[in-house]
Short mmCIF file of C-alpha atoms in Angstrom, two decimals:
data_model
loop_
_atom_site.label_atom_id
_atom_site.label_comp_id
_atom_site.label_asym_id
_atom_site.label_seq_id
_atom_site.Cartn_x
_atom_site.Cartn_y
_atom_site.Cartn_z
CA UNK A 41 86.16 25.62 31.21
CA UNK A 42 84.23 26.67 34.66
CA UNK A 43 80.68 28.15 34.32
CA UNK A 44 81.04 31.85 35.37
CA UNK A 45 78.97 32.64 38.59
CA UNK A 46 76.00 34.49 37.66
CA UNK A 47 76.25 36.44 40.70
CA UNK A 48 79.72 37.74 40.46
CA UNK A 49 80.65 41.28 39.35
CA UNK A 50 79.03 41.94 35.93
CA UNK A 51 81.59 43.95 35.01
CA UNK A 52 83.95 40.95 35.26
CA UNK A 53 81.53 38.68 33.79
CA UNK A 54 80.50 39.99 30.95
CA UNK A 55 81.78 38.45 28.18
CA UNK A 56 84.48 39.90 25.98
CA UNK A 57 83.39 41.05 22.48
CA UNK A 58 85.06 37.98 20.82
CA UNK A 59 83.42 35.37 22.81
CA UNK A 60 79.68 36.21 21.17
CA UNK A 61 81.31 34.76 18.57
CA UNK A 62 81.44 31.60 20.49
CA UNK A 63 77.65 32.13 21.92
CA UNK A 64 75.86 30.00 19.36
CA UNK A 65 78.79 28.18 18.77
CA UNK A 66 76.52 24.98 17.38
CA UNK A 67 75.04 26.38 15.05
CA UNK A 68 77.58 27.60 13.20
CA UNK A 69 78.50 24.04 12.28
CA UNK A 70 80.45 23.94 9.09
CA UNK A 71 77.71 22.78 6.52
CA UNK A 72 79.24 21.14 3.45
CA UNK A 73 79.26 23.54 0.45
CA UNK A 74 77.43 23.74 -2.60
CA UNK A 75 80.50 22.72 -4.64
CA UNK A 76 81.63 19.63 -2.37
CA UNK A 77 81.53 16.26 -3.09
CA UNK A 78 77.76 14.55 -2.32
CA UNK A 79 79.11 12.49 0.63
CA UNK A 80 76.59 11.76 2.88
CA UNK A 81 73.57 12.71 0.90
CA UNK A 82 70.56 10.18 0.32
CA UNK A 83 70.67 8.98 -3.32
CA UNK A 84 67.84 6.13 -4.18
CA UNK A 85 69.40 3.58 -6.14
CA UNK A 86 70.66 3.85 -8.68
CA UNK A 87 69.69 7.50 -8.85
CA UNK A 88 71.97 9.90 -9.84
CA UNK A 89 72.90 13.15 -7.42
CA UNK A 90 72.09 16.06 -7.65
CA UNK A 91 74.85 17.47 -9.20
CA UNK A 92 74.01 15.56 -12.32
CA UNK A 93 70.55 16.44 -12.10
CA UNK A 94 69.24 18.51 -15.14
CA UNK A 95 67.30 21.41 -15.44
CA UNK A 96 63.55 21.22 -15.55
CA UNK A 97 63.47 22.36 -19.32
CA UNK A 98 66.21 20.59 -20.51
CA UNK A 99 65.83 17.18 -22.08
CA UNK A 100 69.26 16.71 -23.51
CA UNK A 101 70.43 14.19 -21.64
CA UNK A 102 67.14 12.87 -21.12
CA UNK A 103 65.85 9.46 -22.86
CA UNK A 104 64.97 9.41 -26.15
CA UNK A 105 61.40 9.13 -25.76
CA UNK A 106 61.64 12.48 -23.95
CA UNK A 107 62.54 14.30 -27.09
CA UNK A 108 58.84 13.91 -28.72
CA UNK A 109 55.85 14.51 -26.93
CA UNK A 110 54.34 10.90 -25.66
CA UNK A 111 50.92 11.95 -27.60
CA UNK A 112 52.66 11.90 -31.04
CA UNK A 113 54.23 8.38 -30.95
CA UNK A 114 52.54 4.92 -30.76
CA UNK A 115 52.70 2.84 -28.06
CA UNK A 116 54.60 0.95 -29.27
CA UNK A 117 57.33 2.96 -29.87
CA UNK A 118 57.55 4.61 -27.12
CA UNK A 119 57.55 1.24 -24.97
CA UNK A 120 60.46 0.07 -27.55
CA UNK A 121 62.53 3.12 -26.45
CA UNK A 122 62.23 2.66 -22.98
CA UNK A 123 63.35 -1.02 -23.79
CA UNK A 124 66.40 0.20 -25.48
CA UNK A 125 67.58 2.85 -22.92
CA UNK A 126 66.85 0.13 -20.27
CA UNK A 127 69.11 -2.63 -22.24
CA UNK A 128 71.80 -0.17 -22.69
CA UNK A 129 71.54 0.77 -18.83
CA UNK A 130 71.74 -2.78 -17.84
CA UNK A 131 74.38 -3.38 -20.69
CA UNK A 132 76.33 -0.64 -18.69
CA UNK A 133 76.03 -1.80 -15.10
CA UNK A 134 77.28 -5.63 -16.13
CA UNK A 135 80.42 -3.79 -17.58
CA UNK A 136 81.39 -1.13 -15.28
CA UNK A 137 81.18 -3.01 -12.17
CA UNK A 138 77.83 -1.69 -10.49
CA UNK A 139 77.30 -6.10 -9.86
CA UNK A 140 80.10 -6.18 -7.92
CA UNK A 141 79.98 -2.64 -5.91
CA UNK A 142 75.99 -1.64 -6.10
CA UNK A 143 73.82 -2.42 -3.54
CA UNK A 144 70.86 -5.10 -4.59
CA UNK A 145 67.41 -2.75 -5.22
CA UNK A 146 64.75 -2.73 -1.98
CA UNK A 147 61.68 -4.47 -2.28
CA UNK A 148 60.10 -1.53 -2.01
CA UNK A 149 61.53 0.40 -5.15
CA UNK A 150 60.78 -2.93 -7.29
CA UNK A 151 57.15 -2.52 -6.22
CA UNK A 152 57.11 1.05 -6.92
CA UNK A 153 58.45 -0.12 -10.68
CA UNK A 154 55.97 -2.72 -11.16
CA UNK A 155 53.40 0.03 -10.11
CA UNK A 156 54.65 2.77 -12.58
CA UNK A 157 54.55 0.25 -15.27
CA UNK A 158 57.29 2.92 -17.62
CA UNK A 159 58.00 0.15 -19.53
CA UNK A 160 53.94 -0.06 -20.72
CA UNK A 161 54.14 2.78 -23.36
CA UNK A 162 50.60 3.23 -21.83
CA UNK A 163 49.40 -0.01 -23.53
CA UNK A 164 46.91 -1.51 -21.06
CA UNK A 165 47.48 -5.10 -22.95
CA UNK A 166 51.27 -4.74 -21.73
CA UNK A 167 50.67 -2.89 -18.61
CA UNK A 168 48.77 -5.85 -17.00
CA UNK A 169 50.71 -8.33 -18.31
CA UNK A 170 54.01 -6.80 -17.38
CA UNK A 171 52.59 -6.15 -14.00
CA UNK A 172 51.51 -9.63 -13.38
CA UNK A 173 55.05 -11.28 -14.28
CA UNK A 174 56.32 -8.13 -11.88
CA UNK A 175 54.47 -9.58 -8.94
CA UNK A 176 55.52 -12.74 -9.54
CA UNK A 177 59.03 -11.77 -10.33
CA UNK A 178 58.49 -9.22 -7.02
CA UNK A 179 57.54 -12.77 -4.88
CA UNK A 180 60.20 -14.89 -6.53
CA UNK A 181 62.90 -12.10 -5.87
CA UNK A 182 61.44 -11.81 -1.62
CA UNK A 183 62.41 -15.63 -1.44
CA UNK A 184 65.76 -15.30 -2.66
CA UNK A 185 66.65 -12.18 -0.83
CA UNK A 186 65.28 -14.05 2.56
CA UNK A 187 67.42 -16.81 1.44
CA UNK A 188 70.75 -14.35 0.93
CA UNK A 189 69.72 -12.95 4.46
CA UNK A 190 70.12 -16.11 6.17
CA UNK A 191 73.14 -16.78 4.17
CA UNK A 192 74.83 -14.09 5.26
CA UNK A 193 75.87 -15.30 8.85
CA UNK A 194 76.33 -18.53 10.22
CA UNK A 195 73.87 -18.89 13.01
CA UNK A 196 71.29 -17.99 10.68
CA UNK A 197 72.26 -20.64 8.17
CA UNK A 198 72.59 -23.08 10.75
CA UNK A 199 69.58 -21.77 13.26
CA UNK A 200 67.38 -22.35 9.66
CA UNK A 201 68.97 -25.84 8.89
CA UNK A 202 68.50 -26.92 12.45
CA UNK A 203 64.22 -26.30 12.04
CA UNK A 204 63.90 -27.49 8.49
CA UNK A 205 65.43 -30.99 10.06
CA UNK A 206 63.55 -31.15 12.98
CA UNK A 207 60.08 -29.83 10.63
CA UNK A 208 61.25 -32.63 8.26
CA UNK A 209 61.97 -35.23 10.77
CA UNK A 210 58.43 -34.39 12.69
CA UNK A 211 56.80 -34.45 9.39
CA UNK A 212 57.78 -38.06 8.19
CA UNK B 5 76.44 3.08 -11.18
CA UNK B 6 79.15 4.17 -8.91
CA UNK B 7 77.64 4.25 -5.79
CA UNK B 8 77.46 7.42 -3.39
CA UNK B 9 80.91 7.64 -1.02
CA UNK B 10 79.88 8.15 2.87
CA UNK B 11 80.92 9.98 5.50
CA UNK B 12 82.53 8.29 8.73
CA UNK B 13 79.23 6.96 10.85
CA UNK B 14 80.69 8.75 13.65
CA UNK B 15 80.62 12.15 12.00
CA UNK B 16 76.68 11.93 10.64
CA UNK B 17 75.93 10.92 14.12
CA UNK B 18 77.34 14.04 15.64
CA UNK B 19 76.19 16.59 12.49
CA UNK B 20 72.99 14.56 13.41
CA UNK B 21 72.87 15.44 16.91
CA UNK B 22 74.31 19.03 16.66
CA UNK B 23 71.17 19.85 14.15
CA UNK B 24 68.73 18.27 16.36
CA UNK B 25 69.90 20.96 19.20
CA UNK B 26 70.34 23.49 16.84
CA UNK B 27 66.60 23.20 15.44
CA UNK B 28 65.24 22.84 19.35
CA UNK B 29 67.55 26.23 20.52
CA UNK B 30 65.93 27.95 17.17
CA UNK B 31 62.34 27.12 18.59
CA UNK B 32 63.03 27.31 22.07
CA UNK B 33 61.09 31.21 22.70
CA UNK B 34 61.79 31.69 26.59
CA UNK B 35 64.40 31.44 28.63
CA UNK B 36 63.22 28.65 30.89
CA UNK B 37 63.20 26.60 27.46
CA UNK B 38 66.48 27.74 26.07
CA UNK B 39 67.75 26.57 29.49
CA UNK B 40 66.17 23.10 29.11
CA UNK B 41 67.49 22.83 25.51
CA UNK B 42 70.96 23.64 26.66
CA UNK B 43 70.72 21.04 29.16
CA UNK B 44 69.68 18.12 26.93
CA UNK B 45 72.46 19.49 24.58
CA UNK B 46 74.75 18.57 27.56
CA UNK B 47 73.87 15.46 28.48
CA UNK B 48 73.66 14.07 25.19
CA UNK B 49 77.53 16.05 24.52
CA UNK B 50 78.74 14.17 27.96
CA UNK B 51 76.74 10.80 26.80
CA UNK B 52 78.58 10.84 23.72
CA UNK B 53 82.40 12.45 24.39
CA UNK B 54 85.20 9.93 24.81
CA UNK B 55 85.09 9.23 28.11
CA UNK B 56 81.64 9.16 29.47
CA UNK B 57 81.85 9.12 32.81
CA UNK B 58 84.82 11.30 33.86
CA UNK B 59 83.70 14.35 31.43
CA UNK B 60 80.10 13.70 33.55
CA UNK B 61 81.65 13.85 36.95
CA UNK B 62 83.33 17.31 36.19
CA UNK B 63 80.31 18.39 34.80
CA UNK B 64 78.89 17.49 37.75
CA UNK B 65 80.90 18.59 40.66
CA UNK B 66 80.58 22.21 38.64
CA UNK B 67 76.60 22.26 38.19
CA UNK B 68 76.15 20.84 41.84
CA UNK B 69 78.33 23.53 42.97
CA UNK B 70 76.27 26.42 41.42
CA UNK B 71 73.23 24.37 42.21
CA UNK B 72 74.29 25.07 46.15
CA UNK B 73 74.85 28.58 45.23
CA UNK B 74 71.36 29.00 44.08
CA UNK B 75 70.14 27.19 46.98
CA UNK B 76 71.68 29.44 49.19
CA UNK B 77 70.58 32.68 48.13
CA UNK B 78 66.96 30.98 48.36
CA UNK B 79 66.44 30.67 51.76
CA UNK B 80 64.33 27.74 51.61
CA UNK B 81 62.51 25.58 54.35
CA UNK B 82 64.71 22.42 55.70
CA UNK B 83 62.86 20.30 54.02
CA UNK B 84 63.22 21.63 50.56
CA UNK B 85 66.47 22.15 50.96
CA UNK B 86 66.93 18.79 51.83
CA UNK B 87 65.04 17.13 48.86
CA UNK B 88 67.55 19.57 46.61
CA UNK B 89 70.92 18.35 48.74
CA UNK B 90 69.20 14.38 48.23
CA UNK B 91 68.73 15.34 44.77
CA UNK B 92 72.47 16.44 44.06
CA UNK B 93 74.23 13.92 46.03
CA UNK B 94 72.21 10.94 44.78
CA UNK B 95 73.39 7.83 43.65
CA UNK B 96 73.63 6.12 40.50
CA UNK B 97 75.44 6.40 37.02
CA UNK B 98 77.30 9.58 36.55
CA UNK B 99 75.59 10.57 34.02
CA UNK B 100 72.18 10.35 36.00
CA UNK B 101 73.89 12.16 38.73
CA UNK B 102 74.47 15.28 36.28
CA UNK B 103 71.10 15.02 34.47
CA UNK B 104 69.74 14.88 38.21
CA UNK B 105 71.98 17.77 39.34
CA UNK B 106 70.62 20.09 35.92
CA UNK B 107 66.82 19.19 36.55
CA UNK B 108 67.78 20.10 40.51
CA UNK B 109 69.57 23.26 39.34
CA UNK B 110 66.60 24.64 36.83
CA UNK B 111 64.15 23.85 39.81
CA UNK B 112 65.82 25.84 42.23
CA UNK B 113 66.52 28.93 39.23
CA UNK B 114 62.21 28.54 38.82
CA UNK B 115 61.66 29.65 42.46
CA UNK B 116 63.67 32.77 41.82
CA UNK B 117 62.06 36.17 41.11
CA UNK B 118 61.07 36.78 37.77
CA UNK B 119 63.59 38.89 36.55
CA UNK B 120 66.51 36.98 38.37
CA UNK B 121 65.38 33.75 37.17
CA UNK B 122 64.75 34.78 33.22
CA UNK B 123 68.61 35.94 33.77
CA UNK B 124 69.74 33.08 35.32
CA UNK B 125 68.20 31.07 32.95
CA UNK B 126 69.78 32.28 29.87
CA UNK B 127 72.82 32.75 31.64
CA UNK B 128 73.26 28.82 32.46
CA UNK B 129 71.59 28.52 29.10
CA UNK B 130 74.79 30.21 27.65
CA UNK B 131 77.01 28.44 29.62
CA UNK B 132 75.97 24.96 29.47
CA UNK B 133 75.42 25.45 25.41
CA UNK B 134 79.11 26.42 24.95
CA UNK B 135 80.14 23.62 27.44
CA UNK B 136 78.33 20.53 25.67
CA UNK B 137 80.01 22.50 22.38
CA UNK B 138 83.58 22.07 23.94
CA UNK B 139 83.05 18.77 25.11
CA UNK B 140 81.68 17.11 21.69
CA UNK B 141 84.47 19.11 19.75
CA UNK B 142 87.50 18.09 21.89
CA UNK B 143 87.58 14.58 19.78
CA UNK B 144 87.42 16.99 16.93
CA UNK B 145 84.29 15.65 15.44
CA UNK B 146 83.63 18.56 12.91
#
């Protein structure tokens, strides 16, 4: 399609009336609708999108230890019902197949778990030691996702093989 | 968990790119920089469309050719008119040839009068938007 010569006569260059609807042309790029499916949107794992997302007010589907204020229960309680929900979650995932399709959780959102210490019931006793085997469990799980990482291709494995031998052999 | 079902890479690349444009046309506020917007917008269209470098040499031979036009009507000295002819007939990748012949083309619009060059601005502007639209829809990316 040739770029009209700004020069020529207006009358000839003027667009026709349906071509303004071609003007802005890119930004009238299809967006996906409300009611489509959530392909494409950024979902933290294992979130759930937003079209399962529930209403501010509405703890229905919530955990149990949403249902009653944290003030009125124990500690202990509370920290027992987020065990619960979390064993059936994980009881879940090993059945439906999340260990063989899911995506391994970042570093980054296991820190950010360790931090938020849900699983404390606001018990500093727990908090600290649950944090400190969360550290440790953070460091041990670093090493073995470094270790998957240079399993995963060939030259890696071998590259890493290649300078534990020579560190080995320099070593003795 | 089931986990979230993508779209193509291809097709968040270009929704990507055609936002990016989108949100620099919707700040753009003169003409001179709605002109500049619609010329990244091509580049990046020609950079990306299935063949790279024939969709850039059209491009080319057509923006060079309304390039001279300008560069007519401007009466300039020899030399300047020579730095603009070195600047559209220089060498190197197609696609730096049409970047080259868009940067020579807005430099020559600049030296117009005021009025003529705010028109000429968001005339190419026009132009050059609904070309890089045509060339990154022809694969039917959308």
């Amino acid at each position: 399609m040739p770029i009209p010569d700004p020069w020529a006569d207006p009358d000839s260059t003027r667009a026709p009336a349906h071509e303004h609807a071609h003007a802005h042309a890119r930004e009238a790029v299809p967006q996906p609708t409300e009611s489509a499916d959530t392909a494409g949107e950024v979902v933290p794992f294992p979130g759930i999108t937003t079209s399962q997302d529930t209403d501010s007010d509405s703890t229905g589907q919530m955990a149990p230890t949403e249902q009653v204020p944290l003030a009125k229960r124990s500690g202990w309680n509370s920290a027992a019902a987020v065990w619960a929900v979390e064993a059936r979650e994980t009881a879940a995932a090993a059945m439906d197949g999340s260990v063989w399709r899911a995506r391994p959780p970042s570093l980054r959102d296991l820190h950010a778990r360790v931090q938020r210490a849900e699983w404390a019931g606001d018990i500093p006793a727990l908090r600290a030691v649950g944090q400190w085997f969360g550290y440790l469990s953070l460091a041990i799980t670093a090493i073995g996702y470094a270790l998957l990482w240079i399993a995963r291709r060939p030259f890696r494995l071998v590259l890493t093989v290649l300078i534990t031998v020579l560190v080995v052999v320099l070593a003795i | 968990m089931a986990t979230t079902r993508r779209e193509p890479q291809r097709v968040r690349r270009a929704r990507r790119r055609a936002a990016y444009h989108a949100d620099r046309a919707r700040k753009a506020t003169t003409p001179a920089q709605r002109y500049r917007v619609a010329e990244d917008a091509l580049v990046s269209a020609v950079a990306h469309a299935p063949q790279p470098a024939g969709t850039a040499r059209t491009v080319h031979g057509e923006v060079a050719e309304h390039a001279r036009k300008v560069l007519e009507r401007l009466e300039l000295g020899s030399a300047s008119a020579a730095l603009a002819e070195h600047h559209l007939s220089r060498s190197g990748t197609e696609r730096q040839r049409l970047a080259a012949a868009l940067m020579c083309l807005r430099g020559l619009i600049a030296r117009l009068p005021d009025t003529e060059r705010d028109r000429l601005y968001e005339h190419y502007a026009r132009h050059l938007d609904e070309e890089a639209h045509r060339i990154s829809t022809q694969r039917g990316d959308w």
